[in-house]
Each structure stands twice: as C-alpha cells, then as structure tokens.
Amino acid sequence: APQPERTNIKDHRGKTWVTRKRIHIDRIASAWLILRFFDDQARFKFVSSKDYKLKRDEVRFDMFQAEFTHEGDNCTFEVILSRLKLDNVALTAIAEVVHDLDIKDAKFGRPEAQGVLALLSGITLRYEDDEERLSRGMQLLDDLHRYFHRYRCFLFSLFASFCVFLSSFFAW
C-alpha cells in the first residue's frame, strides 16, 4: 500500500486526530502521548472505515494511509515519539511496553508488559465507547509514566549512593 508523504508533527497542533474505532494498546497510548506531550487541546475522532476521507484540519494515526502509523518495525507510538524528539526515559520505557504488546515480537522484553496488557484489556472489555476507553487508558498511562519516572529516579539515587559509598571506601 502506498504511504503518504512523511509530515512534520509540529504542523498538526490544534487538529482533530482520526483513528480506527475500538481503540486498544497503540491507539490509546498514541492519543495519550499526543494529549500529554504535544497538544493538550487535541480532539479525537474514531471512524470505522479504512476508506475514511480526511477532512480539513484532521490528521490520521494508526490506520490505513495515516500520516502517523507503523514504520518499519516501529508501532505508531514509537513513530510519534520519534517525531516529537522527546528525550524522556519514562516515555522510552512506555514505548517499549507498547511495542512489545502491539508488534508482539518481545523485542524489549519489558516485564511490565503483561500487567499493562491485562489492565488495558480490562478497559476495552468493560467499555465499548472509545471516548471512555481513552479516558480510562489516559489514567493508566499517567500512572505508568509516573512509575517509570520514579523508578528511574530511584535507580539513579541508588547508583549515586553506591558511588559515594565506593569513593569513601577507596579513600581509606
């Protein structure tokens, strides 16, 4: 299938982001990334057809001929994260979880992936409405981002303490 011309994500602030109905892992995470780190006023539209005709002020993601979708072995979340050029350890960890779940190749082997899958699957089984799925998924991803951010800070603090210990040990 022909791919649309690669576009600059910065050109899409203030637009309506269009994706397929029945959102799950990659689409929920991608919408969260857009809202939290790119455009907090973004709007979303969920459509049923791959033949959807794009309207003015809309941009497609994770669907046929989308401006932002899978590229190579990267899922949509990874593509959007790359285009935003965000250097954030917590977002990278979430990207690895989303990749492992969406691509199903265990490339990163994130131990958190199966727990995230269980929670997102629970959301999608409980809620048919995509807006509700997105709302619940946003809460989950906010918490996951906080976890990865704190976990990184904890590891850095542990490493720094260990370095201080070693320097005092070798100072003798």
Tab-separated table of C-alpha atoms in Angstrom:
chain	number	residue	atom	x	y	z
A	1	ALA	CA	0.000	0.000	0.000
A	2	PRO	CA	1.341	3.459	-0.805
A	3	GLN	CA	2.434	5.511	2.179
A	4	PRO	CA	1.567	9.201	2.450
A	5	GLU	CA	4.359	11.745	2.404
A	6	ARG	CA	6.134	11.965	5.755
A	7	THR	CA	4.867	15.064	7.537
A	8	ASN	CA	6.227	17.164	10.366
A	9	ILE	CA	4.242	16.526	13.529
A	10	LYS	CA	4.628	20.158	14.599
A	11	ASP	CA	2.309	21.131	11.706
A	12	HIS	CA	-0.598	19.264	13.343
A	13	ARG	CA	-1.166	21.178	16.570
A	14	GLY	CA	-4.841	22.124	17.007
A	15	LYS	CA	-6.131	19.429	14.660
A	16	THR	CA	-8.537	16.561	15.113
A	17	TRP	CA	-6.709	13.245	15.223
A	18	VAL	CA	-8.575	10.455	13.438
A	19	THR	CA	-8.105	6.741	14.057
A	20	ARG	CA	-9.982	3.457	13.818
A	21	LYS	CA	-12.805	2.601	16.217
A	22	ARG	CA	-12.367	0.094	19.052
A	23	ILE	CA	-9.094	1.583	20.229
A	24	HIS	CA	-6.667	-0.625	22.104
A	25	ILE	CA	-2.980	-0.547	23.029
A	26	ASP	CA	-1.202	1.505	20.341
A	27	ARG	CA	-4.079	3.887	19.630
A	28	ILE	CA	-4.790	4.569	23.313
A	29	ALA	CA	-1.097	5.132	24.048
A	30	SER	CA	-0.604	7.305	20.947
A	31	ALA	CA	-3.590	9.503	21.847
A	32	TRP	CA	-2.222	9.830	25.398
A	33	LEU	CA	1.188	10.850	24.044
A	34	ILE	CA	-0.379	13.459	21.751
A	35	LEU	CA	-2.513	14.957	24.543
A	36	ARG	CA	0.092	14.921	27.292
A	37	PHE	CA	3.233	15.893	25.392
A	38	PHE	CA	2.221	17.623	22.169
A	39	ASP	CA	-1.226	19.229	22.103
A	40	ASP	CA	-3.353	19.323	25.243
A	41	GLN	CA	-6.255	20.667	23.145
A	42	ALA	CA	-6.166	17.801	20.610
A	43	ARG	CA	-9.505	16.276	19.669
A	44	PHE	CA	-10.046	12.679	18.571
A	45	LYS	CA	-12.424	11.068	16.109
A	46	PHE	CA	-12.945	7.328	15.858
A	47	VAL	CA	-14.012	6.013	12.449
A	48	SER	CA	-14.945	2.590	11.122
A	49	SER	CA	-13.653	2.561	7.578
A	50	LYS	CA	-10.162	2.317	6.175
A	51	ASP	CA	-11.550	4.354	3.275
A	52	TYR	CA	-12.207	7.352	5.513
A	53	LYS	CA	-11.873	10.619	3.586
A	54	LEU	CA	-9.756	13.081	5.524
A	55	LYS	CA	-11.401	16.432	6.197
A	56	ARG	CA	-9.761	19.809	6.654
A	57	ASP	CA	-7.927	20.157	9.993
A	58	GLU	CA	-7.753	16.398	10.544
A	59	VAL	CA	-4.754	14.098	10.737
A	60	ARG	CA	-4.852	10.287	10.787
A	61	PHE	CA	-2.921	7.962	13.074
A	62	ASP	CA	-2.612	4.180	13.320
A	63	MET	CA	-4.799	3.486	10.314
A	64	PHE	CA	-4.570	2.893	6.567
A	65	GLN	CA	-2.586	5.629	4.789
A	66	ALA	CA	-2.238	7.592	8.021
A	67	GLU	CA	0.205	10.445	8.371
A	68	PHE	CA	1.405	8.765	11.578
A	69	THR	CA	1.360	4.974	11.654
A	70	HIS	CA	3.710	1.995	11.834
A	71	GLU	CA	7.064	2.487	10.107
A	72	GLY	CA	9.382	-0.475	9.689
A	73	ASP	CA	9.170	-2.425	12.948
A	74	ASN	CA	8.034	0.616	14.953
A	75	CYS	CA	4.484	0.945	16.225
A	76	THR	CA	2.609	4.248	15.932
A	77	PHE	CA	3.507	5.321	19.479
A	78	GLU	CA	7.218	4.929	18.674
A	79	VAL	CA	6.818	6.863	15.409
A	80	ILE	CA	5.065	9.785	17.117
A	81	LEU	CA	7.577	9.787	19.986
A	82	SER	CA	10.428	9.885	17.467
A	83	ARG	CA	8.858	12.743	15.511
A	84	LEU	CA	8.321	14.736	18.722
A	85	LYS	CA	12.019	14.248	19.517
A	86	LEU	CA	11.298	13.820	23.228
A	87	ASP	CA	14.233	12.556	25.269
A	88	ASN	CA	12.420	11.115	28.248
A	89	VAL	CA	13.380	7.828	29.888
A	90	ALA	CA	9.848	7.184	31.146
A	91	LEU	CA	8.373	7.694	27.651
A	92	THR	CA	11.011	5.406	26.175
A	93	ALA	CA	10.039	2.695	28.659
A	94	ILE	CA	6.349	3.125	27.774
A	95	ALA	CA	7.265	2.952	24.070
A	96	GLU	CA	8.996	-0.366	24.707
A	97	VAL	CA	5.942	-1.747	26.527
A	98	VAL	CA	3.581	-0.566	23.768
A	99	HIS	CA	5.897	-2.001	21.095
A	100	ASP	CA	6.089	-5.413	22.782
A	101	LEU	CA	2.292	-5.561	23.105
A	102	ASP	CA	1.341	-4.144	19.707
A	103	ILE	CA	4.010	-5.722	17.497
A	104	LYS	CA	4.082	-8.922	19.588
A	105	ASP	CA	7.767	-9.558	18.968
A	106	ALA	CA	9.069	-9.257	22.567
A	107	LYS	CA	11.869	-7.074	21.187
A	108	PHE	CA	12.323	-5.280	24.512
A	109	GLY	CA	11.057	-7.983	26.866
A	110	ARG	CA	9.587	-5.432	29.291
A	111	PRO	CA	8.417	-7.267	32.433
A	112	GLU	CA	5.616	-4.699	32.882
A	113	ALA	CA	4.042	-5.513	29.505
A	114	GLN	CA	1.749	-8.341	30.609
A	115	GLY	CA	0.344	-6.311	33.513
A	116	VAL	CA	-0.310	-3.352	31.217
A	117	LEU	CA	-1.957	-5.704	28.703
A	118	ALA	CA	-4.236	-7.127	31.411
A	119	LEU	CA	-5.297	-3.640	32.546
A	120	LEU	CA	-5.865	-2.281	29.021
A	121	SER	CA	-7.755	-5.441	28.062
A	122	GLY	CA	-9.962	-4.972	31.115
A	123	ILE	CA	-10.693	-1.416	29.994
A	124	THR	CA	-11.575	-2.489	26.457
A	125	LEU	CA	-13.751	-5.357	27.679
A	126	ARG	CA	-15.645	-3.109	30.080
A	127	TYR	CA	-16.113	-0.063	27.824
A	128	GLU	CA	-17.420	-0.139	24.257
A	129	ASP	CA	-17.250	3.656	23.870
A	130	ASP	CA	-13.878	4.805	22.518
A	131	GLU	CA	-14.004	8.104	24.437
A	132	GLU	CA	-14.414	6.163	27.687
A	133	ARG	CA	-11.640	3.744	26.710
A	134	LEU	CA	-9.374	6.702	26.026
A	135	SER	CA	-10.270	8.396	29.312
A	136	ARG	CA	-9.544	5.257	31.337
A	137	GLY	CA	-6.418	4.456	29.323
A	138	MET	CA	-5.132	8.011	29.908
A	139	GLN	CA	-5.329	7.464	33.666
A	140	LEU	CA	-3.475	4.167	33.374
A	141	LEU	CA	-0.735	5.696	31.219
A	142	ASP	CA	-0.385	8.712	33.525
A	143	ASP	CA	0.272	6.295	36.377
A	144	LEU	CA	2.635	4.161	34.299
A	145	HIS	CA	4.591	7.278	33.283
A	146	ARG	CA	4.857	8.299	36.940
A	147	TYR	CA	6.059	4.794	37.835
A	148	PHE	CA	8.801	4.791	35.186
A	149	HIS	CA	9.847	8.327	36.104
A	150	ARG	CA	10.082	7.485	39.834
A	151	TYR	CA	11.729	4.123	39.154
A	152	ARG	CA	14.440	5.860	37.120
A	153	CYS	CA	14.932	8.451	39.869
A	154	PHE	CA	15.146	5.659	42.447
A	155	LEU	CA	17.755	3.779	40.416
A	156	PHE	CA	19.779	6.954	39.872
A	157	SER	CA	19.655	7.722	43.600
A	158	LEU	CA	20.693	4.149	44.422
A	159	PHE	CA	23.579	4.361	41.941
A	160	ALA	CA	24.693	7.749	43.347
A	161	SER	CA	24.640	6.362	46.901
A	162	PHE	CA	26.674	3.362	45.796
A	163	CYS	CA	29.241	5.679	44.151
A	164	VAL	CA	29.525	7.726	47.354
A	165	PHE	CA	29.995	4.510	49.325
A	166	LEU	CA	32.699	3.295	46.950
A	167	SER	CA	34.520	6.627	46.995
A	168	SER	CA	34.573	6.648	50.806
A	169	PHE	CA	35.693	3.006	50.866
A	170	PHE	CA	38.590	3.654	48.492
A	171	ALA	CA	39.529	6.889	50.249
A	172	TRP	CA	40.842	4.866	53.164
